[in-house]
C-alpha positions as a printed Julia matrix, in Angstrom:
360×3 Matrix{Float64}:
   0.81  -45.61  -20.34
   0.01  -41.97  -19.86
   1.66  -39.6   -22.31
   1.06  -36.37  -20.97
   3.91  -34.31  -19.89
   5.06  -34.65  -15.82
   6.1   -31.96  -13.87
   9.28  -32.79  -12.26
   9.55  -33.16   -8.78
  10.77  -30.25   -6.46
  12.95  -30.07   -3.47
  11.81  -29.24   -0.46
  13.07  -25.79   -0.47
  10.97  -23.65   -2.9
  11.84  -21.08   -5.73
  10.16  -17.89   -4.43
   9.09  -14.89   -7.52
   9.55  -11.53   -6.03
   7.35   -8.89   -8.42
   8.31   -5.21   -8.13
  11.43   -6.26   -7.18
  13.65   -3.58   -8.58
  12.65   -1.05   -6.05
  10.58   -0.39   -2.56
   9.83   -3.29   -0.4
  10.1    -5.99   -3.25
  13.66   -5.03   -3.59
  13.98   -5.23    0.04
  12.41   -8.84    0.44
  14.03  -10.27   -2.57
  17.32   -9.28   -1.09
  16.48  -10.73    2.5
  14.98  -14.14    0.84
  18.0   -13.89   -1.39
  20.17  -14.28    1.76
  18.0   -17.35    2.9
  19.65  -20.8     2.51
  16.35  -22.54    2.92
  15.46  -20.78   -0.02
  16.64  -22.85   -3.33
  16.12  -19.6    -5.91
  14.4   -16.06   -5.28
  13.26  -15.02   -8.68
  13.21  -10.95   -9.32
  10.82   -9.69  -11.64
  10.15   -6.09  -12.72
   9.57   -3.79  -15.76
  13.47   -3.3   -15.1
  16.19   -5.34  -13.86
  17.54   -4.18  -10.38
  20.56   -4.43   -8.24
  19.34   -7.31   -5.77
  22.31   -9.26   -6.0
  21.99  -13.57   -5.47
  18.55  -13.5    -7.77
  17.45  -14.6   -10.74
  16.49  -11.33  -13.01
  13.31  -11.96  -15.01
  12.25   -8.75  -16.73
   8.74   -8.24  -17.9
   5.58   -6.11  -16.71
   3.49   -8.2   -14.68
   0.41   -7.66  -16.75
   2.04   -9.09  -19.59
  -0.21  -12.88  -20.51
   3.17  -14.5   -21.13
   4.25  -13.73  -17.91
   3.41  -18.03  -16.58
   6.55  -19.08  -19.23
   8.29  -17.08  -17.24
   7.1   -19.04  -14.09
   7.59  -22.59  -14.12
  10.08  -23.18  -11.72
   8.3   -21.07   -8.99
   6.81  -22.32   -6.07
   5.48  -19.29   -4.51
   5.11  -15.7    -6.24
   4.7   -12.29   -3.9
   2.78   -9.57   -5.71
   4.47   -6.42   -4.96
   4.36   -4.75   -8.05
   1.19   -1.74   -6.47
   1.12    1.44   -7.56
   0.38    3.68   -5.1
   1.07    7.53   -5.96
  -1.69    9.86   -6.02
  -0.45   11.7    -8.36
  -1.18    8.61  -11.09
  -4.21    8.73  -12.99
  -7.11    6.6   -10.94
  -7.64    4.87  -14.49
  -4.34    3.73  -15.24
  -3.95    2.96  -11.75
  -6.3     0.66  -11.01
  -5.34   -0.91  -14.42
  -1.94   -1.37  -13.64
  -2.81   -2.66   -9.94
  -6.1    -4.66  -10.53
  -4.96   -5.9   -13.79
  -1.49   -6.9   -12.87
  -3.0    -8.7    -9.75
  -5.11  -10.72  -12.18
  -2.45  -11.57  -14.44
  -0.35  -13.18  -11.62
  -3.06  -15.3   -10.05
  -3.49  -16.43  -13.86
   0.22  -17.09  -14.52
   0.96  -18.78  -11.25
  -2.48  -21.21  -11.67
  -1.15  -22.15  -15.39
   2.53  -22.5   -14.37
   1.59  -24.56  -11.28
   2.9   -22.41   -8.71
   1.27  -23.42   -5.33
   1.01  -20.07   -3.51
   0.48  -16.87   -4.38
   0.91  -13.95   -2.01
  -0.78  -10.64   -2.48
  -0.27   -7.55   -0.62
  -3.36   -5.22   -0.7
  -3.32   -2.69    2.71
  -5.34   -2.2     5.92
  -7.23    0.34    4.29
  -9.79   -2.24    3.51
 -10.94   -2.66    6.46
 -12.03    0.9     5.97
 -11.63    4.03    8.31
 -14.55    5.5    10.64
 -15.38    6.65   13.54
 -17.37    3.97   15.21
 -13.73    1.44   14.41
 -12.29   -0.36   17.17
  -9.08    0.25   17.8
  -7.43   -2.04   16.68
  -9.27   -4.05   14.09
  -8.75   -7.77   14.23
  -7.3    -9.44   10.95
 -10.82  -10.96   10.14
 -12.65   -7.64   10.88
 -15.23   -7.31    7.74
 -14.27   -5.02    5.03
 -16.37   -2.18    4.97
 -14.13    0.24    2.76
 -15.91    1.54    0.03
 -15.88    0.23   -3.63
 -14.78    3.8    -5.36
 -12.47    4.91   -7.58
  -9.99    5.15   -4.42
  -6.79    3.11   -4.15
  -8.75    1.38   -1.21
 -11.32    0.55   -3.83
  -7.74   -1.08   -6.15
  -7.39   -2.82   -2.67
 -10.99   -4.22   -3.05
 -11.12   -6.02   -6.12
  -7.58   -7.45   -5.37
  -9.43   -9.07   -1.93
 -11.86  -10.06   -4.56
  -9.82  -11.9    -6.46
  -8.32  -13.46   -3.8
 -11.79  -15.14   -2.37
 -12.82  -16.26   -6.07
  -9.74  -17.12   -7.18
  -8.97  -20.79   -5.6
 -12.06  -21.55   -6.74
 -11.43  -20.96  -10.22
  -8.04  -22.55   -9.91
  -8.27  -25.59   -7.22
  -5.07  -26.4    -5.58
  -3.95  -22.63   -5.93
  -2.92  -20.76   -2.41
  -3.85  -17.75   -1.9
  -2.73  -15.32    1.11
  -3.43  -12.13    1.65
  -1.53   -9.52    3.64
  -2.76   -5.89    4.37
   0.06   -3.51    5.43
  -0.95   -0.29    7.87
   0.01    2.71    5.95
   3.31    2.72    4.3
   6.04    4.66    5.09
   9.75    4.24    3.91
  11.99    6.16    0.86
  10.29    6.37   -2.17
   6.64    6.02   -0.32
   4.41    8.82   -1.77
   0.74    8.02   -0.71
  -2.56    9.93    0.44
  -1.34    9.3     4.0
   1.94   10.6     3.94
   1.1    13.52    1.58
  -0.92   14.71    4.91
   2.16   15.02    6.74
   3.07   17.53    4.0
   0.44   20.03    4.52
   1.17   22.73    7.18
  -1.56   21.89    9.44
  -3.07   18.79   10.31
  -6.61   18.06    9.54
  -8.79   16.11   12.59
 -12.36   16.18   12.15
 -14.65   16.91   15.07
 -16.04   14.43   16.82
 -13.55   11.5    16.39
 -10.12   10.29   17.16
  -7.84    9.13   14.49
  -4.93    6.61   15.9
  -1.72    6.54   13.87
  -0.37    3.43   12.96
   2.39    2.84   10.3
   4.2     0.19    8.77
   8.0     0.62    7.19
   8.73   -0.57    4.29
  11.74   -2.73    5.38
   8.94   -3.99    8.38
   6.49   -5.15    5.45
   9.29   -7.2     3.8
  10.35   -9.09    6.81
   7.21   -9.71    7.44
   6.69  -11.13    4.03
   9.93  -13.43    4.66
   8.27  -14.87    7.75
   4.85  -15.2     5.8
   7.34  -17.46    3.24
   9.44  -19.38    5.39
   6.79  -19.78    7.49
   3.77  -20.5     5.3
   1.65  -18.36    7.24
  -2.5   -18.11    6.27
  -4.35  -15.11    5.93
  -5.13  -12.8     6.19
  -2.24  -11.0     7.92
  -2.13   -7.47    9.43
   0.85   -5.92    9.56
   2.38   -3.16   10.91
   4.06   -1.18   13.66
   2.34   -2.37   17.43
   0.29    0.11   18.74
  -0.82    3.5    17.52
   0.15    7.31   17.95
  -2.99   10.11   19.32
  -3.21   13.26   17.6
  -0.63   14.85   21.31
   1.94   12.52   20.17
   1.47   13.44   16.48
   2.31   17.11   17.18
   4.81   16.46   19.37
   6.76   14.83   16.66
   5.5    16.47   13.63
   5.78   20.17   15.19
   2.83   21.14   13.4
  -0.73   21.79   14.68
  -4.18   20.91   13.72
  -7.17   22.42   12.71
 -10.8    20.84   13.02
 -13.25   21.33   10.77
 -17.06   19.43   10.84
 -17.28   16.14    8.72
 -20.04   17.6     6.14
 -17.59   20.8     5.55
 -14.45   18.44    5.05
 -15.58   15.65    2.86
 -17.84   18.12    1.3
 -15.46   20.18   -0.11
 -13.06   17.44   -0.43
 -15.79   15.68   -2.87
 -16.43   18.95   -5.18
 -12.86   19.75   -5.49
 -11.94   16.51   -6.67
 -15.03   16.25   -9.18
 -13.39   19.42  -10.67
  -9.93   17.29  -11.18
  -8.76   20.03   -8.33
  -7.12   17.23   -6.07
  -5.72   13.77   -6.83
  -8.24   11.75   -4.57
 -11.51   11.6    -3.88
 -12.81   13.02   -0.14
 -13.63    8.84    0.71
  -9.85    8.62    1.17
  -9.32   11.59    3.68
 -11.01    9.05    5.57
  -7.9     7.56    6.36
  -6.31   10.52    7.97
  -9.3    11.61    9.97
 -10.73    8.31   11.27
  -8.29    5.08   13.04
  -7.93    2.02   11.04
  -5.45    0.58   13.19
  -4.95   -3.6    13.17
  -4.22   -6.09   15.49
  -0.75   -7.94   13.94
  -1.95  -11.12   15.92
  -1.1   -13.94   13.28
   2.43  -12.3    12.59
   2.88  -11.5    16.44
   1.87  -15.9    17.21
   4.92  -16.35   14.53
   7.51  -14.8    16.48
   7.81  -11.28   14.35
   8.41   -7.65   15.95
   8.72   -4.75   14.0
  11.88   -3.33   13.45
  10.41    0.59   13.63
   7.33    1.48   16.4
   5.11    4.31   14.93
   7.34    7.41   16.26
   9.99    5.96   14.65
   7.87    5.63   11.72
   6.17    9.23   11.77
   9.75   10.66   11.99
  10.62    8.42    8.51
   8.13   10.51    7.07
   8.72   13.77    8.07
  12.14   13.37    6.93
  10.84   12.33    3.81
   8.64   14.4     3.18
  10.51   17.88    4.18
  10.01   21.01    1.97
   7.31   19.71    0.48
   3.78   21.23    0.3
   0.29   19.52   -0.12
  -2.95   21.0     0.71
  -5.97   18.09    0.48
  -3.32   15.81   -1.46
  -2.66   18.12   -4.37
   1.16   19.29   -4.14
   1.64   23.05   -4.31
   4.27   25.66   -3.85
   5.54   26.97   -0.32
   3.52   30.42   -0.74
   0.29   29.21   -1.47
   1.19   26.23    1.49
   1.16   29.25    3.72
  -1.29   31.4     2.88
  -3.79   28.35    3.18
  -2.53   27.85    6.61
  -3.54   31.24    7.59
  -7.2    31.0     6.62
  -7.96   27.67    7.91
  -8.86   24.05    6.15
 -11.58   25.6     3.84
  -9.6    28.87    2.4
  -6.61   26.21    1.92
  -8.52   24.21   -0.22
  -9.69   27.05   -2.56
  -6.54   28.78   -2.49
  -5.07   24.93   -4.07
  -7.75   24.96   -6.6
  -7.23   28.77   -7.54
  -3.23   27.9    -7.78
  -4.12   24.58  -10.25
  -5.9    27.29  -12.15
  -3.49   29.88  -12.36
  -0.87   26.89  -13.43
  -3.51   25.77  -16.33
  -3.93   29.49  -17.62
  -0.21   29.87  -18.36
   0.29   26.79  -20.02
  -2.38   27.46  -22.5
């Protein structure tokens, strides 16, 4: 007679773990799976305990090795616990990203959960100039491996190819949002739409496509009710040209060559002028817009189309300043936009400076 302890058998509506659920679009998907009657229990976990009302409230930080006690009723666990701010140190952001990514797949193998969703972003599939438009959802990845948050976004994809075949029998989906836009979303991308002029890059076309946050987690719902495979694009259908951009925006562009740009994109951020390295201005010079097909064969629509999207952020982000990603006051804002991409760059760096010598 075997002695060994038997897990007891589920129903056929599953327990669904929702990490970063206090805020952002975990809050927003816990609360819609919450509302779910083929849903048996929608488990919230975060460093905090939110306000999602109709969950269960498990707090703990996701990188935390305990964190598969706190699992064993789950069924399915989304990862949205991703720190995305450029303003975070690249070190303790890949930590807390890669890390907590790692953690999960761990927990949910040892705790027997059979799926395990993770949400990395589009920006994997990299951005250039020679991109179609859009990318399909099994495009390769051709971002680079850097210190970037597309480079976070790598090793997470990583982990998800190696990962059921360290743990057989363990699901593993991947979904790869366009970029984020919503309250709360502070990101390379929409810190562009701060800066008083819009960088384009001669030569090429970027194409504009977003994703809202409250898009992303009914997308996510559908990917869970649904059982969907990956990977899955999502994100707003179609994409915005650089006429529709400053039609909405109000603000006009500048073009600079690519060597000049990433050039002195590179040195500034080797001299800790700017948060992120010139690799991820790549993303707001170059398209890396995706074909939603899986999600689209489901039955989902977005809720928001990119203008809708692009307006999100400009309301977002109004009265703010950022020149090449670094935040800075209104003056030196405008004075860069008088002397063109270059000048605006130096004049950040010579403002960072001027910052540094007073608090010393």
């Amino acid at each position: 007679m075997a002695t060994g302890k038997v897990r007891p058998r589920r129903s056929k509506a599953p327990v669904v773990a929702v990490t970063g659920a206090a805020s952002g679009a975990g809050r927003l998907l816990a609360a819609r799976l919450a509302e779910r009657e083929d849903i048996r229990k929608v488990v919230a976990i975060d460093g905090h305990r939110g306000d999602v009302t109709g969950a269960t409230w498990r707090v703990v930080d996701i990188r935390d090795p305990l964190l598969s006690n706190r699992l064993s009723d789950v069924d399915v666990i989304v990862n949205l616990d991703v720190e995305h701010s450029p303003d975070v140190d690249g070190k303790e952001r890949r930590t807390h990203n890669v890390r907590g990514a790692q953690t999960v797949v761990t927990a949910a193998a040892a705790a027997r959960v059979r799926r395990v969703v993770l949400v990395t972003s589009a920006m994997v599939y990299g951005a250039g100039p020679g991109n179609e438009v859009p990318l399909l959802e099994d495009a390769p990845l051709l971002a680079e491996a850097n210190v970037s948050i597309a480079g976070d976004y790598l090793e997470i994809e990583e982990l998800a190819a190696t990962a059921p075949l360290t743990h057989p029998g363990l699901e593993i989906t991947v979904v790869r949002p366009a970029a984020l836009v919503g309250p709360g979303v502070d990101t390379v991308v929409t810190r562009h739409f701060e800066a008083p002029r819009l960088l384009s890059v001669k030569g090429s076309t970027p194409g504009w496509q977003f994703c809202h946050i409250e898009d992303l987690a009914s997308a996510l719902e559908v990917i869970v009710a649904e059982d969907l495979p990956g990977p899955v694009a999502v994100g707003c259908e179609g994409w915005l040209g650089p006429e529709e951009v400053t039609e909405i925006t109000g603000k006009r562009s500048f073009e600079l060559p690519a060597a000049l740009t990433f050039g002195m994109a590179q040195r500034l951020h080797r001299l800790g002028m700017t948060p992120a390295p010139a690799t991820d201005l790549h993303y707001v010079a170059y398209p890396w817009v995706v074909d939603c097909a899986r999600l689209r064969a489901a039955g989902w629509k977005p809720g928001y189309d990119n203008a809708a999207a692009l307006r999100v952020v400009m309301e977002e982000t109004a009265g703010r300043h950022a020149v090449v990603g670094r935040r800075v006051g209104g003056k030196e804002a405008t004075m860069a936009t008088a002397a063109g991409a270059t000048v605006a760059a130096i004049g950040a760096a010579a403002a960072i400076r001027r910052a540094r010598k007073r608090r010393r």
